[in-house]
Structure formats: structure tokens, C-alpha cells
mmCIF file of C-alpha atoms in Angstrom:
data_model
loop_
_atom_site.group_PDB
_atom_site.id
_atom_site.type_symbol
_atom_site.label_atom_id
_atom_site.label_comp_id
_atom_site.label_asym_id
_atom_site.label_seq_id
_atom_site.Cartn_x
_atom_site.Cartn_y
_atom_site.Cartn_z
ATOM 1 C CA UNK A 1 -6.197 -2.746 12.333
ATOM 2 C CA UNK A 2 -5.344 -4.776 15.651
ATOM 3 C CA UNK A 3 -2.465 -4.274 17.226
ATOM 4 C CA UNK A 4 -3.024 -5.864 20.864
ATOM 5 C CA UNK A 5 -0.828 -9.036 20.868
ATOM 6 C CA UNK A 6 -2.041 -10.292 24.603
ATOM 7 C CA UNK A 7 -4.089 -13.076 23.486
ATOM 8 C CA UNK A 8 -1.792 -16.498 22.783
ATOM 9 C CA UNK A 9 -2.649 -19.327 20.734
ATOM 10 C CA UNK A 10 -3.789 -19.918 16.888
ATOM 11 C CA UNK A 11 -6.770 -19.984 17.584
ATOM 12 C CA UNK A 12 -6.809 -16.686 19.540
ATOM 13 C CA UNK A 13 -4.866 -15.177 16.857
ATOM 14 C CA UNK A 14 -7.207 -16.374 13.543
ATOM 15 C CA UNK A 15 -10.234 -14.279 15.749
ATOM 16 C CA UNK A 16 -8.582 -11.350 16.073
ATOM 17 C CA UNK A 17 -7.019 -11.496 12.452
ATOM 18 C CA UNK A 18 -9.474 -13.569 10.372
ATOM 19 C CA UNK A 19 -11.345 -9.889 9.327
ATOM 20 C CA UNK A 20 -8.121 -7.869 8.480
ATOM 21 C CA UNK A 21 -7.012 -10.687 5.866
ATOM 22 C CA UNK A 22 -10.309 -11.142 4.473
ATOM 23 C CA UNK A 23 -10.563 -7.324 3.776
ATOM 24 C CA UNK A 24 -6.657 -7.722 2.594
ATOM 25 C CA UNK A 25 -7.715 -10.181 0.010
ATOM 26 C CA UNK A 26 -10.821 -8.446 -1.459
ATOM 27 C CA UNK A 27 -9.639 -4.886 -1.321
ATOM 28 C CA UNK A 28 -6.464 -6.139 -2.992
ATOM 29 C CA UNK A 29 -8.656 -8.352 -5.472
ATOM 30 C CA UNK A 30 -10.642 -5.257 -6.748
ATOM 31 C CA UNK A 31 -7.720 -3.114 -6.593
ATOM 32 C CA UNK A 32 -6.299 -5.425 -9.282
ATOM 33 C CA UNK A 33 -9.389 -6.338 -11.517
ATOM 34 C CA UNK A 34 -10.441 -2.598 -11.565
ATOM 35 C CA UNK A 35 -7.156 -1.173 -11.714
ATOM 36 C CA UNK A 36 -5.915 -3.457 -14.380
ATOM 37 C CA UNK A 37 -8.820 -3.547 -16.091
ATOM 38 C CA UNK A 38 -8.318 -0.293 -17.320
ATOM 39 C CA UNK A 39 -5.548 -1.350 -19.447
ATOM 40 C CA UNK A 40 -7.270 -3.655 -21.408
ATOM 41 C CA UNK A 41 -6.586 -2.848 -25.412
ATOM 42 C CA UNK A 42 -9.209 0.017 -27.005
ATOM 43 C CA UNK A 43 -9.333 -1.149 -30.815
ATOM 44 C CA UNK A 44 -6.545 -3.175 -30.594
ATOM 45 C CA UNK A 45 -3.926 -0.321 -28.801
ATOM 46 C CA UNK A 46 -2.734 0.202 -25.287
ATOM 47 C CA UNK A 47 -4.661 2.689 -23.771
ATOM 48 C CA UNK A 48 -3.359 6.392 -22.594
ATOM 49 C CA UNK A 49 -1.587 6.655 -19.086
ATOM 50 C CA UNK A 50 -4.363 8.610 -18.292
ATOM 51 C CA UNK A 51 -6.719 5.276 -17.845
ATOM 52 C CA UNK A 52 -4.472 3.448 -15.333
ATOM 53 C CA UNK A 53 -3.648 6.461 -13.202
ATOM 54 C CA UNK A 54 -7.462 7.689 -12.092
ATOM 55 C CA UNK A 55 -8.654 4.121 -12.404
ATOM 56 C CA UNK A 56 -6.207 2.816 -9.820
ATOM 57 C CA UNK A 57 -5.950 6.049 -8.017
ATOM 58 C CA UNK A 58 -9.998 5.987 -7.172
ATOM 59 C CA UNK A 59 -10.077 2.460 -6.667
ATOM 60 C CA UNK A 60 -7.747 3.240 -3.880
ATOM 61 C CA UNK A 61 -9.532 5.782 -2.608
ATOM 62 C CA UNK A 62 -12.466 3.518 -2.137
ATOM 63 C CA UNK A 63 -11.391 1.097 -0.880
ATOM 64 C CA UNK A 64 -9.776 3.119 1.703
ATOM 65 C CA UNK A 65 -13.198 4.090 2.694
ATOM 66 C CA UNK A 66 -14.065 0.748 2.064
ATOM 67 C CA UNK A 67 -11.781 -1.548 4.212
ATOM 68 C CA UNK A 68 -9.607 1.050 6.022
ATOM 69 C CA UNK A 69 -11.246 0.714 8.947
ATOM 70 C CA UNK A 70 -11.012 -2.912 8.840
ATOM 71 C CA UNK A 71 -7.758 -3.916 7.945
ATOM 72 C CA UNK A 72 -6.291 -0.634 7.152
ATOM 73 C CA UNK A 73 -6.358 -1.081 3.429
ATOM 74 C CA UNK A 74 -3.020 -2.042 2.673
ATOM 75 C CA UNK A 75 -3.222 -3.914 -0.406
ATOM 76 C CA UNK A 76 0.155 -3.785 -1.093
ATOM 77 C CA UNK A 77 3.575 -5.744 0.593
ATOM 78 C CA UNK A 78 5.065 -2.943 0.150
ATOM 79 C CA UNK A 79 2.966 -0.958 2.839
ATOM 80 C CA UNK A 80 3.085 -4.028 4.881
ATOM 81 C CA UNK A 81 6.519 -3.862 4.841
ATOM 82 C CA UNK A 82 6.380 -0.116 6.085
ATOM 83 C CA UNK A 83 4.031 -0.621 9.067
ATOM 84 C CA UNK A 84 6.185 -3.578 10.185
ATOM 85 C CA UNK A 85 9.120 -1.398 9.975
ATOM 86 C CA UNK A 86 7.468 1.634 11.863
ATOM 87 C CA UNK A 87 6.525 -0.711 14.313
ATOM 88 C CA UNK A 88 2.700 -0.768 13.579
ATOM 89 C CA UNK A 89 2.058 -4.467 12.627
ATOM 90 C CA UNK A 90 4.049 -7.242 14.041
ATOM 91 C CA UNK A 91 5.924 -10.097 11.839
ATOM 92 C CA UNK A 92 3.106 -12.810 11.636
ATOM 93 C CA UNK A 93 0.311 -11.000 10.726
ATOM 94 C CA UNK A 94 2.401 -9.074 8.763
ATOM 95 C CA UNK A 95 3.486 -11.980 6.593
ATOM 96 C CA UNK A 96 -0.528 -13.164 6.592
ATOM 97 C CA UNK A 97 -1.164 -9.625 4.986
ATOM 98 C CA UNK A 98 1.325 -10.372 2.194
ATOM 99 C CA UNK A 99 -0.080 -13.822 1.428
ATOM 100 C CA UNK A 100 -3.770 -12.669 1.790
ATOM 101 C CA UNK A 101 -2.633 -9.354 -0.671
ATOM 102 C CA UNK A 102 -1.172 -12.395 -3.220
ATOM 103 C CA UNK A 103 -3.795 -14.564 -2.950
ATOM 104 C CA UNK A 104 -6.302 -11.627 -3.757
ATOM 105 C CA UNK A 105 -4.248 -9.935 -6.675
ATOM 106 C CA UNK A 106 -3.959 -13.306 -8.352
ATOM 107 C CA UNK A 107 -7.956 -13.730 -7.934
ATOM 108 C CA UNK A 108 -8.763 -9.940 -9.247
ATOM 109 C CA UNK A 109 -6.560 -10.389 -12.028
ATOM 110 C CA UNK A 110 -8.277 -14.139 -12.674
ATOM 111 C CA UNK A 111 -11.692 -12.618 -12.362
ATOM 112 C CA UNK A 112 -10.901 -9.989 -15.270
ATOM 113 C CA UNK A 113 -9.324 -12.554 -17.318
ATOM 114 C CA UNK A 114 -12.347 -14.882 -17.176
ATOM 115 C CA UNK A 115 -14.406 -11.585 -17.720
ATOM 116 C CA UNK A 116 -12.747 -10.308 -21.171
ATOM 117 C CA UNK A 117 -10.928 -13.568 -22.314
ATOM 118 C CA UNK A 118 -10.840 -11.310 -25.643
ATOM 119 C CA UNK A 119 -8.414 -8.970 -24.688
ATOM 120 C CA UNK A 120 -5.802 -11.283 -23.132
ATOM 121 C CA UNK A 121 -5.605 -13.414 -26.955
ATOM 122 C CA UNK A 122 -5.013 -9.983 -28.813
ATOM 123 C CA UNK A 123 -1.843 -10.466 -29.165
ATOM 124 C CA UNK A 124 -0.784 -7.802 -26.674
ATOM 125 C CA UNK A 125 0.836 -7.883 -23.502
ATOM 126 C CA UNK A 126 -1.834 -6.939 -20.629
ATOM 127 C CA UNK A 127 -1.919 -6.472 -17.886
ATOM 128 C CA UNK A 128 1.523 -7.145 -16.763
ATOM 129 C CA UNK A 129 4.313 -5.039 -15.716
ATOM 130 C CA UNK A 130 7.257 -4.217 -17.855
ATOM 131 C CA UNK A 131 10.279 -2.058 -17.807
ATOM 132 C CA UNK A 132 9.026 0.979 -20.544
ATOM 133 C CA UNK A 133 11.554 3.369 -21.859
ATOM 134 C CA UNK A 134 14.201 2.603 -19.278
ATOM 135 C CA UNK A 135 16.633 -0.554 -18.622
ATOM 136 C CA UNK A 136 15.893 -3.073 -16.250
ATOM 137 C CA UNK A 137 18.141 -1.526 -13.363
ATOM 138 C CA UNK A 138 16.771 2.150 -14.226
ATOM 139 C CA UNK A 139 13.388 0.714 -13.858
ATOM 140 C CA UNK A 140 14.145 -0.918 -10.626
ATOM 141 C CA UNK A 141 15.520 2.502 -9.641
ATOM 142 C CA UNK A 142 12.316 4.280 -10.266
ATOM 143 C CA UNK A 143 9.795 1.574 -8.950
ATOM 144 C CA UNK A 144 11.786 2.448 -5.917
ATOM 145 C CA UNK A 145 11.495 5.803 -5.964
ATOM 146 C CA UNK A 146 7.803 5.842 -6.326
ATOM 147 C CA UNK A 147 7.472 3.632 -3.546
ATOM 148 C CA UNK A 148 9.541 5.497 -0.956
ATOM 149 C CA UNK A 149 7.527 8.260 -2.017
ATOM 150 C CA UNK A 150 4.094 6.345 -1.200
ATOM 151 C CA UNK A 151 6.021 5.053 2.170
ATOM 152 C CA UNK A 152 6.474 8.473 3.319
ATOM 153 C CA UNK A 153 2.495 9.587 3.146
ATOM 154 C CA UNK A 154 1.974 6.225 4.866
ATOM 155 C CA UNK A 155 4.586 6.917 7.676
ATOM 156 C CA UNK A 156 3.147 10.730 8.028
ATOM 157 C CA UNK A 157 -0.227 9.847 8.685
ATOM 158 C CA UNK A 158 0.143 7.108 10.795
ATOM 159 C CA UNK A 159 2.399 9.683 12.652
ATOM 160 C CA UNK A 160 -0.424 12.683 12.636
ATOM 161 C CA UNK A 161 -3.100 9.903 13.605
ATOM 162 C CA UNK A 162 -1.131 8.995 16.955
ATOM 163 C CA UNK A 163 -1.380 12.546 17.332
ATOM 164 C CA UNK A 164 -4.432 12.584 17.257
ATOM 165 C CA UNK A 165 -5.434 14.127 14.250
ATOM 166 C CA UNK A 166 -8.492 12.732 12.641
ATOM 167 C CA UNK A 167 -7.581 13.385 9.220
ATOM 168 C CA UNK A 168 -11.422 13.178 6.633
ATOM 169 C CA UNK A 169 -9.234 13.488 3.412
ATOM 170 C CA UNK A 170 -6.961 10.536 4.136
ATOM 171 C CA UNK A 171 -8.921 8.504 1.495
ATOM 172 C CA UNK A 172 -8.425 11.247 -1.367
ATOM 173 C CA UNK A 173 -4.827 12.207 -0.392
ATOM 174 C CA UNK A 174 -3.639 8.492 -0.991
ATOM 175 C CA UNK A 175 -6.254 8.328 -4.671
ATOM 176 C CA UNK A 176 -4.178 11.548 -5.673
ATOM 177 C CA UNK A 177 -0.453 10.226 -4.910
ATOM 178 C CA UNK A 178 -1.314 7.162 -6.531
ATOM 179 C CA UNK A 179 -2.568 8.821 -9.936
ATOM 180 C CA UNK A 180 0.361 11.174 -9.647
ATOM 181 C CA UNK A 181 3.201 8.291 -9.327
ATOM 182 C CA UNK A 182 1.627 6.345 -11.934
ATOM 183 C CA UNK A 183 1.922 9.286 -14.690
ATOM 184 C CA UNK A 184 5.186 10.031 -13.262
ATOM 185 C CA UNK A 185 6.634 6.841 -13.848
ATOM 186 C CA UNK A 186 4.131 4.745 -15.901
ATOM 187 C CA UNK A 187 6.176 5.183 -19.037
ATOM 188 C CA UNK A 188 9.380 4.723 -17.615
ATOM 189 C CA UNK A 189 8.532 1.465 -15.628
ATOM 190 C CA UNK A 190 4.973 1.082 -15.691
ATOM 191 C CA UNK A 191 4.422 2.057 -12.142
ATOM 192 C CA UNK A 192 3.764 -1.006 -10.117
ATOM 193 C CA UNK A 193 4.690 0.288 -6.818
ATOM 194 C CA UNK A 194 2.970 -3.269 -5.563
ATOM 195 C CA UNK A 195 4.566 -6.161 -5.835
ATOM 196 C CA UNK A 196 1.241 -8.302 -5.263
ATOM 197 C CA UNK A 197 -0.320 -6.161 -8.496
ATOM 198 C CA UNK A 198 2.589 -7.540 -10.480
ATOM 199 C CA UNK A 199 2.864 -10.846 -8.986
ATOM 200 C CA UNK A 200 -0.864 -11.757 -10.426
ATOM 201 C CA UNK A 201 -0.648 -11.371 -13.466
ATOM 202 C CA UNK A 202 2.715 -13.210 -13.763
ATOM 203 C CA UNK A 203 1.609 -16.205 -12.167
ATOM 204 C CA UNK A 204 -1.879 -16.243 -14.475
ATOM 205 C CA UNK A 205 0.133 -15.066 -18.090
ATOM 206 C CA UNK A 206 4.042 -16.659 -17.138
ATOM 207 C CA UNK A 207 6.599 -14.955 -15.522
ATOM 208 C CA UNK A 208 9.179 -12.627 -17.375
ATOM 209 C CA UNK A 209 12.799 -12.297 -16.984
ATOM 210 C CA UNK A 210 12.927 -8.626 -15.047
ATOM 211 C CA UNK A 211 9.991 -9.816 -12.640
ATOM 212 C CA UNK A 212 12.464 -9.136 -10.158
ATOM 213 C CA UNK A 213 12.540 -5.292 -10.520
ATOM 214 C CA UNK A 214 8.616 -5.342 -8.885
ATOM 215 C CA UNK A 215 9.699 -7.014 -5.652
ATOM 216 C CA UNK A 216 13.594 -5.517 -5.218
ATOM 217 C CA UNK A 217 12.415 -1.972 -6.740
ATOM 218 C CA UNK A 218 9.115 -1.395 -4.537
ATOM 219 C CA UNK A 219 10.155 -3.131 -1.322
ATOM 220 C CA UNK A 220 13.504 -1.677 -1.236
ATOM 221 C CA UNK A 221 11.764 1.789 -1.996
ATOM 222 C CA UNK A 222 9.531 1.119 1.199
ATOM 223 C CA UNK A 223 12.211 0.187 3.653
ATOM 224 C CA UNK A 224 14.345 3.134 2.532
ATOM 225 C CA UNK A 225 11.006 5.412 2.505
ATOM 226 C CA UNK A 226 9.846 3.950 6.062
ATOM 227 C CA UNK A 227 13.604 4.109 7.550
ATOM 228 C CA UNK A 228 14.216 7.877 6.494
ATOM 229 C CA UNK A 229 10.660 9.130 8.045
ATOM 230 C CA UNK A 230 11.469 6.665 11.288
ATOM 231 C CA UNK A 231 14.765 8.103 11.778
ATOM 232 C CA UNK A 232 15.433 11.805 10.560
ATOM 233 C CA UNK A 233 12.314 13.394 9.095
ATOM 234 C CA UNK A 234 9.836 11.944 12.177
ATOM 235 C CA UNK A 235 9.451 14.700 14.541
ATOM 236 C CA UNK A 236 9.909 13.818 18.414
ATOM 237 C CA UNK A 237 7.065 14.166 20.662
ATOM 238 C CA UNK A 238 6.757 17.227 22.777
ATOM 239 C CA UNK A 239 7.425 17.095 26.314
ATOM 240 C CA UNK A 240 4.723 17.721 28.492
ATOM 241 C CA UNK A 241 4.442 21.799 29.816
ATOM 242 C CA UNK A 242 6.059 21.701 33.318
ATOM 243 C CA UNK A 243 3.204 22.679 35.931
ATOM 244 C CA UNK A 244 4.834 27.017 36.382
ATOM 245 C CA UNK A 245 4.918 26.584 32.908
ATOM 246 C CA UNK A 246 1.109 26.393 32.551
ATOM 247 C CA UNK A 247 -1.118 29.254 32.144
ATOM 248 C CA UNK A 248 -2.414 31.125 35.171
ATOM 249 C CA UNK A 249 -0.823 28.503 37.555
ATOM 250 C CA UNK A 250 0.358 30.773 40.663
ATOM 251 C CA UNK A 251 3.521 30.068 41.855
ATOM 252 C CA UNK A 252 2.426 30.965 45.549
ATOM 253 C CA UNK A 253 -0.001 28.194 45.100
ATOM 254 C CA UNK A 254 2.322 25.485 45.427
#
């Protein structure tokens, strides 16, 4: 993902950005029409909690392969929001990456709508998100929750790759939390953790009333995640060993 903000000028900018956003909007696009797609109605039911959590946990693991290296697979505002707050992505491109992860989500969940017209005229509600077996302000609570927890895997291997620590499992590590926060809040508030995934397919089927617990509950989740890593769980950087503190280095030599 670039971070070098020498170069001045839109036109300087849209070079060094135009890739990122691209890979923002169809990472985020496939993310949704995969994802999503496996909760389209089996014989006329919802299908088990099982579908949504591998099927958007492995879709995010490839396309962390995928587009990582390109834009650093964000898909989501809300890990937008924690790079900008860890000091990884700057304010501009940072709002291009949320409008390039909206634009996407609402073409993924387009593409699957054109693509099984069927399912959406069932009578059921797909595809959207909607508080489950909580109230609206519980469900808030625990979009929040989830997201903090995906903020704090994001701010703890950013950390370990400043370190230098080339980490080959990133991909698999993020597939897993994902699949694990959807089952453990799926029923309660269907797991959204993203406010572009939700923000889709509201725009395409009409927006409900609690709409507002996918923005306030993941973003505020993120912040809180991103600020509590940043500030007390981040360890500080080792200073560097003193010159008689370094092996074999002979005092009388100085």
C-alpha cells in the first residue's frame, strides 16, 4: 500500500493511488457477491451460520493473497478507519478507500442480484443485515465488539510487520477470525463487521430503520479496537544495545 506522500498534485496522487482503489473496489466487490451469496435461500429457508462464516472467511483469505499486496486488502471502512488511526494511511486516500470499498460492495451485491433474481423475489429478506435475537442497541454493542476484535489482529500485524516479521499465514489468520466472529455473533446481529457489506445491499433492496447500528457499531468498534492497541497494549520499541553492551566488544578497545 503507498505510503510516500512527497509527490504534490492530483494528478501525482491518482498514479500513485489509481491501483490501490481499483483493487479496493474488486476485492470488496467479490467479497460481497461471494460472501453474500452464500445466504441465498436453500428450498425456500435461510441457510445455517455455517454457510456465511467459511464462505466469507475464505473469500477473505483470498483475496488477501489476492490484492494484499496491492492495496492491502482492506475491503472494509472499518479497517480503513484503523490504519488511518494507527497512522498507516493518510486522510485522502483514506476516504478514496471508503468510497472505492462502497462503490464495489454495491456492484458485488448488484452482480449477485442480476445473477439469481430468484432468490431476492422469495419473499425473504437476503442479503441484508438485521439485528437477530438482540435489540437494536445490543446489536450495535456486539457489531462493535466484533470489530474491535478484527481491529486488534489488524493493529498487531501491522505492528510485527514493521518489525520485520514476514508473517506466510497472515492470509489464513484473518479467513479464521472472520469465520469465528461471524458464528459468534451472526445470530445475535448478523455479523457485519463492514459497513460497506451492509451499505450494498441497502442501497440495491431499501434501507431499514436500524441501518445505523452497521456504521456506529463497526466503526466505533474499530476506533476503540485501533486506540487501545495504539496506546496501552502496543509494545515500545527496544532501544538499541549500547556498544559495552554488545557481545565480545573489549572495553580496552575503545
Amino acid at each position: 500500500m503507498p505510503t510516500d506522500d512527497s509527490e504534490r498534485g492530483l494528478a501525482a496522487w491518482l498514479r500513485r493511488w489509481w491501483r490501490p482503489l481499483v483493487a479496493e473496489v474488486v476485492a470488496t466487490a467479490l467479497l460481497v457477491l461471494l460472501g453474500v451469496a452464500a445466504l441465498l435461500p436453500v428450498d425456500g429457508k435461510h441457510p445455517p451460520l455455517t454457510h456465511p462464516a467459511f464462505a466469507f472467511g475464505l473469500v477473505v483469505l483470498a483475496n488477501v493473497e489476492a490484492f494484499g499486496p496491492t492495496s492491502g486488502a482492506h475491503m472494509n471502512p472499518s479497517v480503513t478507519l484503523a490504519a488511518l488511526l494507527d497512522g498507516r494511511i493518510g486522510p485522502v486516500a483514506a476516504a478514496a478507500y471508503v468510497v472505492a470499498q462502497i462503490f464495489g460492495a454495491t456492484l458485488g451485491f448488484g452482480a449477485l442480484m442480476a445473477l439469481a433474481p430468484d432468490a431476492f423475489n422469495s419473499g425473504l429478506h437476503v442479503g441484508g443485515n438485521a439485528p437477530g435475537s438482540v435489540g437494536v442497541v445490543a446489536a450495535a454493542g456486539v457489531e462493535a465488539l466484533l470489530t474491535g476484535v478484527l481491529a486488534l489482529l489488524c493493529c498487531a500485524i501491522w505492528r510485527a510487520h514493521d518489525e520485520g516479521k514476514q508473517d506466510p499465514t497472515v492470509s489464513i489468520k484473518f479467513g479464521l477470525t472472520i469465520a469465528g466472529l461471524v458464528y459468534a455473533g451472526g445470530v445475535m446481529s448478523s455479523a457485519s463487521l463492514n459497513p460497506a457489506r451492509s451499505f450494498g445491499p441497502a442501497l440495491l433492496l431499501g434501507f431499514r430503520s436500524d441501518h445505523w447500528v452497521y456504521w456506529v457499531g463497526p466503526l466505533g468498534g474499530s476506533a476503540l479496537g485501533t486506540l487501545l492497541h495504539r496506546y496501552v497494549l502496543r509494545p515500545s520499541r527496544a532501544a538499541p544495545p549500547r556498544a559495552e553492551d554488545l557481545p565480545l566488544h573489549d572495553k580496552a578497545d575503545r
